[in-house]
mmCIF file of C-alpha atoms in Angstrom:
data_model
loop_
_atom_site.group_PDB
_atom_site.id
_atom_site.type_symbol
_atom_site.label_atom_id
_atom_site.label_comp_id
_atom_site.label_asym_id
_atom_site.label_seq_id
_atom_site.Cartn_x
_atom_site.Cartn_y
_atom_site.Cartn_z
ATOM 1 C CA MET A 1 -31.933 124.390 87.334
ATOM 2 C CA ASN A 2 -29.111 121.676 87.511
ATOM 3 C CA THR A 3 -29.663 117.657 87.543
ATOM 4 C CA ILE A 4 -27.949 116.321 90.420
ATOM 5 C CA TYR A 5 -26.032 113.102 89.973
ATOM 6 C CA SER A 6 -24.775 111.611 93.359
ATOM 7 C CA ILE A 7 -21.885 109.377 92.779
ATOM 8 C CA GLY A 8 -21.437 106.604 95.330
ATOM 9 C CA GLU A 9 -18.436 106.119 97.588
ATOM 10 C CA LEU A 10 -16.991 103.597 96.009
ATOM 11 C CA GLU A 11 -17.203 104.844 92.787
ATOM 12 C CA SER A 12 -15.926 108.342 94.285
ATOM 13 C CA PHE A 13 -12.913 107.077 95.701
ATOM 14 C CA LEU A 14 -12.155 105.048 92.200
ATOM 15 C CA ILE A 15 -12.314 108.446 90.516
ATOM 16 C CA ALA A 16 -10.001 110.057 93.065
ATOM 17 C CA PHE A 17 -7.200 107.182 91.687
ATOM 18 C CA ALA A 18 -8.244 108.357 88.346
ATOM 19 C CA VAL A 19 -7.151 111.757 89.187
ATOM 20 C CA LEU A 20 -4.018 111.085 90.200
ATOM 21 C CA PHE A 21 -3.245 108.644 87.228
ATOM 22 C CA LEU A 22 -4.679 111.401 84.783
ATOM 23 C CA GLY A 23 -2.318 114.015 86.364
ATOM 24 C CA HIS A 24 0.714 111.599 85.899
ATOM 25 C CA ILE A 25 -0.156 110.866 82.352
ATOM 26 C CA VAL A 26 -0.563 114.495 81.548
ATOM 27 C CA ASN A 27 2.508 115.672 83.185
ATOM 28 C CA THR A 28 4.754 112.869 81.157
ATOM 29 C CA ARG A 29 3.660 114.204 78.161
ATOM 30 C CA VAL A 30 3.681 117.773 79.003
ATOM 31 C CA PRO A 31 7.365 118.696 79.285
ATOM 32 C CA ALA A 32 6.280 122.073 80.885
ATOM 33 C CA LEU A 33 4.642 120.818 83.861
ATOM 34 C CA GLN A 34 7.158 118.718 84.808
ATOM 35 C CA ARG A 35 9.938 121.230 84.450
ATOM 36 C CA PHE A 36 8.379 123.295 86.616
ATOM 37 C CA ASN A 37 7.161 120.665 89.461
ATOM 38 C CA ILE A 38 3.277 121.308 88.931
ATOM 39 C CA PRO A 39 2.366 118.776 91.493
ATOM 40 C CA GLU A 40 0.446 115.738 89.997
ATOM 41 C CA PRO A 41 -2.514 115.953 91.967
ATOM 42 C CA ILE A 42 -2.911 119.525 90.942
ATOM 43 C CA VAL A 43 -2.718 118.866 87.563
ATOM 44 C CA GLY A 44 -5.327 115.956 87.253
ATOM 45 C CA GLY A 45 -7.444 117.401 89.877
ATOM 46 C CA LEU A 46 -7.855 120.775 87.979
ATOM 47 C CA LEU A 47 -8.423 118.974 84.468
ATOM 48 C CA VAL A 48 -11.337 117.019 86.574
ATOM 49 C CA ALA A 49 -12.614 120.096 88.240
ATOM 50 C CA ILE A 50 -12.850 121.643 84.700
ATOM 51 C CA VAL A 51 -14.881 119.025 83.279
ATOM 52 C CA ILE A 52 -17.460 119.327 86.332
ATOM 53 C CA THR A 53 -17.588 122.975 85.523
ATOM 54 C CA LEU A 54 -18.062 122.645 82.178
ATOM 55 C CA LEU A 55 -21.207 119.904 83.022
ATOM 56 C CA HIS A 56 -22.344 122.522 85.490
ATOM 57 C CA PHE A 57 -22.714 125.238 83.191
ATOM 58 C CA GLN A 58 -24.888 122.578 80.967
ATOM 59 C CA GLY A 59 -27.205 122.029 83.876
ATOM 60 C CA ILE A 60 -25.203 118.949 85.030
ATOM 61 C CA SER A 61 -23.970 118.660 88.753
ATOM 62 C CA LEU A 62 -21.802 116.053 90.048
ATOM 63 C CA GLU A 63 -21.655 115.187 93.800
ATOM 64 C CA PHE A 64 -19.121 113.072 95.199
ATOM 65 C CA SER A 65 -19.189 110.918 98.515
ATOM 66 C CA LEU A 66 -15.822 110.778 100.179
ATOM 67 C CA PRO A 67 -15.709 110.299 103.441
ATOM 68 C CA MET A 68 -12.299 109.024 103.493
ATOM 69 C CA GLN A 69 -11.223 112.526 102.556
ATOM 70 C CA SER A 70 -10.582 114.203 106.306
ATOM 71 C CA THR A 71 -9.477 110.628 107.322
ATOM 72 C CA LEU A 72 -6.468 110.789 104.976
ATOM 73 C CA MET A 73 -5.836 114.362 105.776
ATOM 74 C CA LEU A 74 -5.402 113.394 109.217
ATOM 75 C CA MET A 75 -3.236 110.433 108.292
ATOM 76 C CA PHE A 76 -0.912 112.406 106.216
ATOM 77 C CA PHE A 77 0.142 114.757 109.192
ATOM 78 C CA SER A 78 0.453 111.892 111.671
ATOM 79 C CA THR A 79 2.961 110.769 109.231
ATOM 80 C CA VAL A 80 4.300 114.795 109.531
ATOM 81 C CA GLY A 81 4.344 114.041 113.527
ATOM 82 C CA LEU A 82 5.472 110.872 113.316
ATOM 83 C CA ALA A 83 8.808 111.518 111.135
ATOM 84 C CA ALA A 84 9.789 114.670 113.804
ATOM 85 C CA SER A 85 12.042 112.724 116.209
ATOM 86 C CA TYR A 86 13.679 114.843 118.973
ATOM 87 C CA THR A 87 16.922 114.589 117.259
ATOM 88 C CA GLN A 88 15.321 116.332 113.775
ATOM 89 C CA LEU A 89 13.778 118.971 116.105
ATOM 90 C CA MET A 90 16.651 119.664 117.708
ATOM 91 C CA LYS A 91 18.359 120.069 114.524
ATOM 92 C CA GLY A 92 16.214 122.231 113.071
ATOM 93 C CA GLY A 93 13.717 123.737 115.681
ATOM 94 C CA ALA A 94 15.067 127.408 115.714
ATOM 95 C CA LYS A 95 14.204 127.356 111.981
ATOM 96 C CA VAL A 96 10.278 126.659 113.046
ATOM 97 C CA PHE A 97 10.055 130.042 114.949
ATOM 98 C CA LEU A 98 12.090 131.773 112.553
ATOM 99 C CA PHE A 99 9.995 130.667 109.609
ATOM 100 C CA LEU A 100 6.816 131.575 111.842
ATOM 101 C CA GLY A 101 8.466 135.155 111.676
ATOM 102 C CA VAL A 102 8.553 135.045 107.689
ATOM 103 C CA ALA A 103 5.337 133.985 107.489
ATOM 104 C CA SER A 104 3.709 136.386 110.195
ATOM 105 C CA LEU A 105 4.948 139.370 108.400
ATOM 106 C CA TYR A 106 3.769 138.229 105.193
ATOM 107 C CA ILE A 107 0.372 138.236 106.911
ATOM 108 C CA ILE A 108 0.921 141.593 107.974
ATOM 109 C CA MET A 109 1.379 142.588 104.262
ATOM 110 C CA GLN A 110 -1.420 140.369 102.926
ATOM 111 C CA ASN A 111 -3.728 142.086 104.478
ATOM 112 C CA GLY A 112 -2.005 145.640 104.030
ATOM 113 C CA LEU A 113 -1.880 145.125 100.338
ATOM 114 C CA GLY A 114 -5.660 143.534 100.287
ATOM 115 C CA VAL A 115 -7.356 146.773 102.335
ATOM 116 C CA THR A 116 -5.114 149.146 100.128
ATOM 117 C CA LEU A 117 -6.578 147.861 97.099
ATOM 118 C CA ALA A 118 -9.995 147.146 97.673
ATOM 119 C CA SER A 119 -10.010 150.679 99.419
ATOM 120 C CA LEU A 120 -8.386 152.157 95.884
ATOM 121 C CA LEU A 121 -11.179 149.853 93.924
ATOM 122 C CA GLY A 122 -14.068 151.393 95.574
ATOM 123 C CA LEU A 123 -14.682 148.251 97.623
ATOM 124 C CA ASP A 124 -15.556 147.987 101.569
ATOM 125 C CA PRO A 125 -11.894 147.461 103.258
ATOM 126 C CA ILE A 126 -13.342 144.428 104.763
ATOM 127 C CA LEU A 127 -13.595 142.765 101.329
ATOM 128 C CA GLY A 128 -9.610 143.422 101.374
ATOM 129 C CA LEU A 129 -9.525 141.218 104.483
ATOM 130 C CA ILE A 130 -11.445 138.683 102.578
ATOM 131 C CA ALA A 131 -9.061 138.607 99.622
ATOM 132 C CA GLY A 132 -6.471 138.606 102.192
ATOM 133 C CA SER A 133 -5.096 136.267 104.510
ATOM 134 C CA ILE A 134 -8.599 135.069 105.898
ATOM 135 C CA THR A 135 -9.131 133.312 102.926
ATOM 136 C CA LEU A 136 -5.618 133.073 101.356
ATOM 137 C CA SER A 137 -3.882 132.382 104.436
ATOM 138 C CA GLY A 138 -6.685 130.877 106.208
ATOM 139 C CA GLY A 139 -8.627 128.722 103.888
ATOM 140 C CA HIS A 140 -11.887 127.708 103.238
ATOM 141 C CA GLY A 141 -12.812 127.057 106.705
ATOM 142 C CA THR A 142 -11.390 130.276 108.302
ATOM 143 C CA GLY A 143 -13.131 132.211 105.410
ATOM 144 C CA ALA A 144 -16.465 130.730 106.503
ATOM 145 C CA ALA A 145 -15.972 131.507 109.953
ATOM 146 C CA TRP A 146 -15.015 135.314 109.543
ATOM 147 C CA SER A 147 -17.944 135.466 107.025
ATOM 148 C CA GLN A 148 -20.600 134.431 109.701
ATOM 149 C CA THR A 149 -18.529 137.414 111.945
ATOM 150 C CA PHE A 150 -18.871 140.135 109.396
ATOM 151 C CA TYR A 151 -22.110 139.323 108.780
ATOM 152 C CA ASP A 152 -23.349 139.606 112.448
ATOM 153 C CA MET A 153 -21.119 142.774 112.776
ATOM 154 C CA TYR A 154 -21.692 144.598 109.929
ATOM 155 C CA GLY A 155 -24.412 142.795 107.669
ATOM 156 C CA ILE A 156 -21.885 142.206 104.947
ATOM 157 C CA SER A 157 -22.607 139.074 102.850
ATOM 158 C CA THR A 158 -19.409 137.795 102.195
ATOM 159 C CA LEU A 159 -19.470 133.727 102.377
ATOM 160 C CA GLU A 160 -19.612 133.286 98.270
ATOM 161 C CA LEU A 161 -16.842 135.788 97.759
ATOM 162 C CA ALA A 162 -14.819 133.550 100.812
ATOM 163 C CA MET A 163 -15.292 130.423 99.162
ATOM 164 C CA ALA A 164 -14.210 131.750 95.547
ATOM 165 C CA ALA A 165 -11.301 133.549 97.066
ATOM 166 C CA ALA A 166 -10.229 130.694 98.810
ATOM 167 C CA THR A 167 -10.864 128.220 95.873
ATOM 168 C CA PHE A 168 -8.509 130.776 93.652
ATOM 169 C CA GLY A 169 -5.647 130.619 96.199
ATOM 170 C CA LEU A 170 -5.664 126.923 96.481
ATOM 171 C CA VAL A 171 -5.427 126.675 92.876
ATOM 172 C CA MET A 172 -2.700 129.326 92.357
ATOM 173 C CA GLY A 173 -0.501 128.312 95.732
ATOM 174 C CA GLY A 174 -0.402 124.772 93.914
ATOM 175 C CA ILE A 175 0.940 126.142 90.778
ATOM 176 C CA ILE A 176 3.592 128.724 91.683
ATOM 177 C CA GLY A 177 5.360 126.952 94.284
ATOM 178 C CA GLY A 178 7.260 124.766 92.195
ATOM 179 C CA PRO A 179 8.450 127.215 89.544
ATOM 180 C CA ILE A 180 9.533 129.566 92.128
ATOM 181 C CA ALA A 181 11.413 126.939 94.227
ATOM 182 C CA GLN A 182 13.008 125.536 91.076
ATOM 183 C CA ARG A 183 14.485 128.562 89.775
ATOM 184 C CA LEU A 184 15.875 129.224 93.432
ATOM 185 C CA ILE A 185 17.582 126.014 93.303
ATOM 186 C CA ARG A 186 19.162 126.182 89.741
ATOM 187 C CA LYS A 187 19.913 130.018 90.047
ATOM 188 C CA ASN A 188 21.942 129.418 93.089
ATOM 189 C CA ASP A 189 23.282 125.889 92.298
ATOM 190 C CA LEU A 190 21.884 124.226 95.574
ATOM 191 C CA GLU A 191 21.769 120.703 96.394
ATOM 192 C CA SER A 192 20.364 118.496 98.990
ATOM 193 C CA GLU A 193 22.573 117.440 101.620
ATOM 194 C CA TYR A 194 21.480 114.126 101.348
ATOM 195 C CA GLY A 195 22.116 114.157 97.213
ATOM 196 C CA ILE A 196 19.620 113.271 94.618
ATOM 197 C CA GLY A 197 18.372 109.813 93.969
ATOM 198 C CA THR A 198 15.884 107.129 94.919
ATOM 199 C CA ASN A 199 17.507 105.154 97.508
ATOM 200 C CA HIS A 200 18.323 107.343 100.468
ATOM 201 C CA HIS A 201 17.044 105.025 102.745
ATOM 202 C CA GLU A 202 20.011 102.843 102.576
ATOM 203 C CA GLN A 203 22.408 105.193 103.536
ATOM 204 C CA PHE A 204 20.061 107.026 106.080
ATOM 205 C CA PRO A 205 17.381 104.910 107.398
ATOM 206 C CA GLU A 206 15.673 107.331 109.927
ATOM 207 C CA LEU A 207 14.971 109.598 106.846
ATOM 208 C CA VAL A 208 11.625 110.361 105.862
ATOM 209 C CA THR A 209 11.738 111.683 102.391
ATOM 210 C CA TYR A 210 8.039 111.947 100.856
ATOM 211 C CA ASN A 211 9.390 110.683 97.381
ATOM 212 C CA GLU A 212 7.073 108.674 95.603
ATOM 213 C CA LEU A 213 10.040 107.274 93.581
ATOM 214 C CA GLU A 214 11.756 106.160 96.505
ATOM 215 C CA GLU A 215 13.131 102.580 96.736
ATOM 216 C CA ASP A 216 11.484 101.230 99.802
ATOM 217 C CA LYS A 217 12.032 97.953 101.119
ATOM 218 C CA ILE A 218 9.296 96.862 103.481
ATOM 219 C CA THR A 219 7.032 94.026 104.470
ATOM 220 C CA GLY A 220 3.347 93.922 104.946
ATOM 221 C CA LYS A 221 3.959 93.587 108.697
ATOM 222 C CA LYS A 222 5.364 96.863 108.678
ATOM 223 C CA ILE A 223 2.692 98.343 106.455
ATOM 224 C CA ILE A 224 -0.289 96.929 108.858
ATOM 225 C CA GLU A 225 1.981 98.217 112.419
ATOM 226 C CA THR A 226 2.251 101.944 110.980
ATOM 227 C CA LEU A 227 -0.918 102.201 109.486
ATOM 228 C CA PHE A 228 -2.162 100.824 113.192
ATOM 229 C CA ILE A 229 -0.196 104.015 114.732
ATOM 230 C CA LEU A 230 -1.639 106.284 112.340
ATOM 231 C CA LEU A 231 -5.091 105.352 113.028
ATOM 232 C CA MET A 232 -4.658 105.594 116.330
ATOM 233 C CA CYS A 233 -3.230 109.633 116.100
ATOM 234 C CA VAL A 234 -6.392 109.893 113.535
ATOM 235 C CA VAL A 235 -8.724 108.924 116.302
ATOM 236 C CA GLY A 236 -6.882 110.262 118.968
ATOM 237 C CA ALA A 237 -7.165 113.678 117.296
ATOM 238 C CA GLY A 238 -11.081 113.239 116.923
ATOM 239 C CA TYR A 239 -11.192 112.859 120.856
ATOM 240 C CA LEU A 240 -8.421 115.403 121.752
ATOM 241 C CA GLN A 241 -10.517 117.802 119.462
ATOM 242 C CA LYS A 242 -13.910 117.199 121.314
ATOM 243 C CA ALA A 243 -11.992 117.621 125.118
ATOM 244 C CA VAL A 244 -10.736 120.664 123.928
ATOM 245 C CA ALA A 245 -13.883 121.789 122.866
ATOM 246 C CA THR A 246 -15.831 121.374 125.912
ATOM 247 C CA LEU A 247 -13.159 123.926 127.427
ATOM 248 C CA ASP A 248 -15.078 126.654 125.294
ATOM 249 C CA ILE A 249 -11.943 128.535 123.809
ATOM 250 C CA SER A 250 -13.767 130.172 121.394
ATOM 251 C CA TRP A 251 -10.826 132.686 120.562
ATOM 252 C CA LEU A 252 -8.664 129.237 119.604
ATOM 253 C CA GLN A 253 -9.816 127.517 116.735
ATOM 254 C CA ILE A 254 -7.190 124.684 116.139
ATOM 255 C CA PRO A 255 -7.842 122.616 113.266
ATOM 256 C CA ASN A 256 -7.953 118.991 113.806
ATOM 257 C CA PHE A 257 -5.391 117.949 111.650
ATOM 258 C CA VAL A 258 -3.110 119.535 114.015
ATOM 259 C CA TYR A 259 -3.872 117.383 116.918
ATOM 260 C CA ALA A 260 -3.176 114.527 114.737
ATOM 261 C CA LEU A 261 0.332 115.692 114.046
ATOM 262 C CA PHE A 262 1.088 116.548 117.796
ATOM 263 C CA LEU A 263 0.272 113.126 118.636
ATOM 264 C CA GLY A 264 2.827 111.449 115.995
ATOM 265 C CA VAL A 265 5.322 113.966 117.493
ATOM 266 C CA ILE A 266 4.710 112.529 120.837
ATOM 267 C CA PHE A 267 4.514 108.905 119.794
ATOM 268 C CA THR A 268 7.796 109.160 118.103
ATOM 269 C CA ASN A 269 9.719 110.698 120.558
ATOM 270 C CA VAL A 270 8.334 108.919 123.581
ATOM 271 C CA THR A 271 9.074 105.323 121.850
ATOM 272 C CA GLU A 272 12.766 106.487 120.781
ATOM 273 C CA VAL A 273 13.586 107.663 124.249
ATOM 274 C CA SER A 274 12.021 104.812 126.045
ATOM 275 C CA LYS A 275 13.483 102.411 123.164
ATOM 276 C CA THR A 276 10.178 100.442 123.344
ATOM 277 C CA TYR A 277 9.383 100.664 119.543
ATOM 278 C CA LYS A 278 11.376 101.709 116.460
ATOM 279 C CA ILE A 279 9.069 103.592 113.888
ATOM 280 C CA ASN A 280 9.501 102.640 110.392
ATOM 281 C CA SER A 281 10.701 105.466 108.147
ATOM 282 C CA GLU A 282 10.048 103.754 104.799
ATOM 283 C CA ALA A 283 6.369 102.780 105.688
ATOM 284 C CA ILE A 284 5.877 106.240 106.884
ATOM 285 C CA ASP A 285 7.064 107.414 103.694
ATOM 286 C CA ILE A 286 4.594 105.229 101.661
ATOM 287 C CA LEU A 287 1.707 105.862 103.571
ATOM 288 C CA GLY A 288 1.974 109.348 103.898
ATOM 289 C CA THR A 289 2.592 109.895 100.385
ATOM 290 C CA VAL A 290 -0.455 107.875 99.541
ATOM 291 C CA ALA A 291 -2.308 109.527 101.970
ATOM 292 C CA LEU A 292 -1.433 113.188 100.772
ATOM 293 C CA SER A 293 -2.118 112.429 97.219
ATOM 294 C CA LEU A 294 -5.493 111.043 97.756
ATOM 295 C CA PHE A 295 -6.477 113.616 99.803
ATOM 296 C CA LEU A 296 -5.658 116.282 97.510
ATOM 297 C CA ALA A 297 -6.874 114.730 94.507
ATOM 298 C CA MET A 298 -10.481 114.594 96.590
ATOM 299 C CA ALA A 299 -10.033 118.111 97.412
ATOM 300 C CA LEU A 300 -9.778 119.196 93.986
ATOM 301 C CA MET A 301 -12.305 116.784 92.603
ATOM 302 C CA ASN A 302 -14.905 119.002 94.797
ATOM 303 C CA LEU A 303 -13.515 122.704 93.936
ATOM 304 C CA LYS A 304 -16.453 124.563 92.722
ATOM 305 C CA LEU A 305 -14.662 126.755 89.911
ATOM 306 C CA TRP A 306 -17.636 128.377 88.850
ATOM 307 C CA ASN A 307 -17.174 130.426 92.045
ATOM 308 C CA ILE A 308 -14.492 132.131 90.609
ATOM 309 C CA PHE A 309 -16.558 133.366 87.851
ATOM 310 C CA ASP A 310 -18.875 134.742 90.400
ATOM 311 C CA LEU A 311 -15.892 137.085 91.450
ATOM 312 C CA ALA A 312 -16.134 140.828 90.769
ATOM 313 C CA LEU A 313 -13.672 141.686 88.673
ATOM 314 C CA PRO A 314 -12.190 144.309 91.468
ATOM 315 C CA LEU A 315 -11.543 141.285 93.682
ATOM 316 C CA LEU A 316 -9.909 139.142 91.116
ATOM 317 C CA ALA A 317 -7.740 142.125 90.671
ATOM 318 C CA ILE A 318 -7.012 142.285 94.188
ATOM 319 C CA LEU A 319 -6.082 137.995 94.259
ATOM 320 C CA LEU A 320 -3.964 138.258 91.181
ATOM 321 C CA ALA A 321 -1.984 141.348 93.142
ATOM 322 C CA GLN A 322 -1.595 138.684 95.894
ATOM 323 C CA THR A 323 -0.131 136.207 94.025
ATOM 324 C CA VAL A 324 2.439 138.102 92.600
ATOM 325 C CA MET A 325 3.413 139.948 96.086
ATOM 326 C CA LEU A 326 3.702 136.356 97.582
ATOM 327 C CA ALA A 327 6.106 135.104 94.608
ATOM 328 C CA THR A 328 7.910 137.528 94.939
ATOM 329 C CA PHE A 329 7.985 137.493 98.679
ATOM 330 C CA SER A 330 8.886 134.130 98.963
ATOM 331 C CA TYR A 331 11.516 134.329 96.508
ATOM 332 C CA PHE A 332 13.588 137.590 97.578
ATOM 333 C CA ILE A 333 12.591 137.472 101.223
ATOM 334 C CA THR A 334 11.468 133.920 102.887
ATOM 335 C CA PHE A 335 14.410 132.332 100.697
ATOM 336 C CA ARG A 336 17.085 134.450 101.908
ATOM 337 C CA ILE A 337 15.942 134.748 105.868
ATOM 338 C CA MET A 338 15.678 131.251 106.170
ATOM 339 C CA GLY A 339 19.382 130.822 105.080
ATOM 340 C CA SER A 340 19.257 130.786 101.133
ATOM 341 C CA THR A 341 20.282 127.014 101.186
ATOM 342 C CA TYR A 342 18.415 124.076 99.509
ATOM 343 C CA ASP A 343 16.007 123.722 102.258
ATOM 344 C CA ALA A 344 15.226 127.216 101.911
ATOM 345 C CA ALA A 345 14.255 126.937 98.685
ATOM 346 C CA ILE A 346 11.739 124.217 99.488
ATOM 347 C CA ILE A 347 10.581 126.117 102.240
ATOM 348 C CA ALA A 348 9.872 128.998 100.091
ATOM 349 C CA GLY A 349 8.022 126.880 97.459
ATOM 350 C CA GLY A 350 5.872 125.798 100.503
ATOM 351 C CA HIS A 351 5.376 129.171 101.533
ATOM 352 C CA CYS A 352 3.761 129.851 98.718
ATOM 353 C CA GLY A 353 1.270 126.943 98.999
ATOM 354 C CA PHE A 354 0.060 127.616 102.286
ATOM 355 C CA GLY A 355 0.595 131.769 102.076
ATOM 356 C CA LEU A 356 -2.313 131.620 99.185
ATOM 357 C CA GLY A 357 -4.029 128.030 99.719
ATOM 358 C CA ALA A 358 -3.821 125.531 102.804
ATOM 359 C CA THR A 359 -0.897 123.683 104.169
ATOM 360 C CA PRO A 360 -1.581 120.273 102.268
ATOM 361 C CA THR A 361 -1.049 122.138 99.249
ATOM 362 C CA ALA A 362 2.633 123.373 100.495
ATOM 363 C CA VAL A 363 3.596 120.132 101.383
ATOM 364 C CA MET A 364 2.463 118.818 98.178
ATOM 365 C CA ASN A 365 4.761 121.632 96.130
ATOM 366 C CA MET A 366 7.548 120.453 98.544
ATOM 367 C CA GLY A 367 6.710 116.716 97.647
ATOM 368 C CA SER A 368 7.212 117.363 94.131
ATOM 369 C CA LEU A 369 10.350 119.391 94.305
ATOM 370 C CA VAL A 370 12.210 116.877 96.471
ATOM 371 C CA SER A 371 10.902 113.796 94.342
ATOM 372 C CA ARG A 372 13.386 115.676 91.522
ATOM 373 C CA TYR A 373 16.101 117.388 93.972
ATOM 374 C CA GLY A 374 16.678 115.355 97.134
ATOM 375 C CA PRO A 375 15.350 115.205 100.411
ATOM 376 C CA SER A 376 14.600 118.292 102.919
ATOM 377 C CA PRO A 377 13.286 116.714 106.375
ATOM 378 C CA GLN A 378 13.573 120.325 107.871
ATOM 379 C CA ALA A 379 11.372 121.712 105.269
ATOM 380 C CA PHE A 380 8.888 118.915 106.244
ATOM 381 C CA MET A 381 9.157 119.902 109.657
ATOM 382 C CA VAL A 382 9.190 123.599 109.589
ATOM 383 C CA VAL A 383 6.269 124.230 106.824
ATOM 384 C CA PRO A 384 3.386 122.077 108.318
ATOM 385 C CA ILE A 385 3.899 122.863 112.249
ATOM 386 C CA VAL A 386 3.839 126.581 111.204
ATOM 387 C CA GLY A 387 1.268 126.291 108.541
ATOM 388 C CA ALA A 388 -1.172 124.101 110.453
ATOM 389 C CA PHE A 389 -0.804 125.799 113.939
ATOM 390 C CA PHE A 390 1.082 128.889 114.620
ATOM 391 C CA ILE A 391 0.087 130.820 112.048
ATOM 392 C CA ASP A 392 -3.466 130.429 112.587
ATOM 393 C CA ILE A 393 -2.845 132.127 116.048
ATOM 394 C CA VAL A 394 -0.964 134.945 114.163
ATOM 395 C CA ASN A 395 -3.644 135.433 111.847
ATOM 396 C CA LEU A 396 -6.225 135.847 114.259
ATOM 397 C CA ILE A 397 -4.015 138.644 116.055
ATOM 398 C CA VAL A 398 -3.201 140.432 113.057
ATOM 399 C CA LEU A 399 -6.917 140.405 111.692
ATOM 400 C CA GLN A 400 -8.355 141.413 114.787
ATOM 401 C CA GLY A 401 -5.911 144.663 114.656
ATOM 402 C CA TYR A 402 -7.034 145.479 111.102
ATOM 403 C CA ILE A 403 -10.735 145.183 111.871
ATOM 404 C CA SER A 404 -10.076 147.492 114.978
ATOM 405 C CA ILE A 405 -8.488 150.113 112.400
ATOM 406 C CA ILE A 406 -11.088 149.842 109.664
ATOM 407 C CA GLY A 407 -14.001 148.821 111.602
#
């Protein structure tokens, strides 16, 4: 029986910062990690998760108290919305639906591979869906919800496997995205239309880069104003979610960060059209990068890697096959359909993130890439909107189709 040690809120928050510093130190000292653009939160978070796992097997369990984790996630997606002015939406709006088509095709293939391999390995085909889009494109929340559904419908207990599969996907999605996109960029000699460097805001003041190295010149007042706007989006998202919940639309489960994103879109476009307020892109850049980095550090601190060890070997084989298929698909299909451009390469790296893990992982993959190769505002608009909202609707429809066939 494990002895549980509860870590206080302030101490847990401090450890989250330490995770980021650890990732930075390791990345600077291990050239391969830097070369393949593995995000610092992923590196630091995995190392801490490994230490926690070793302690777990020694009978010591650590429980972190991280009440800010959800708020930081909502703050980040609010910045994504605030960066999507109508000029940017007009410029790349069609790409949203093109990428939605690409991602939808992949979900069909993802479940097809899962069900086929599960059947060949003598497993219930339902487990192929668990090792398919339910957990890999859907994440931990979708995995938990469908596990309850499968238990009610078929009496099959899949919750532990779902959590393990989602954890596996989160880790692998953060690892393969950078190398895939980097290979595309170098092989095709691609470059950002905004150039490489850390002073983009001098020439493009409206650009949000999510580059932590960007040379920003902002004031404390601008930070406070922007933080106020972000918190309005966060609080508003909570009220919106409750309001929609009263409508009892049980077939449509919208994640809370989608509300924050669209509130940001509404605010930035209303103020831009009315000319009542000008969003400070530099403040958005800084606060968005900080919020995303800390959120991912906290998420990885809470990873229970020992769940992966509980995976049956056949299910692990399915997940490895899924990883290979997504890497191949994003490299050859996503990149080409999205235009074979620099933006397409960044989107392909993001596809690896949410196709196996979650939208924040996709954005962190892209953030690591643009810090090195230059801004890609189109990718930061297209991937979060598809990965955070539209793909959940498609996933639901595709899953219902597969269940009707194999059920």
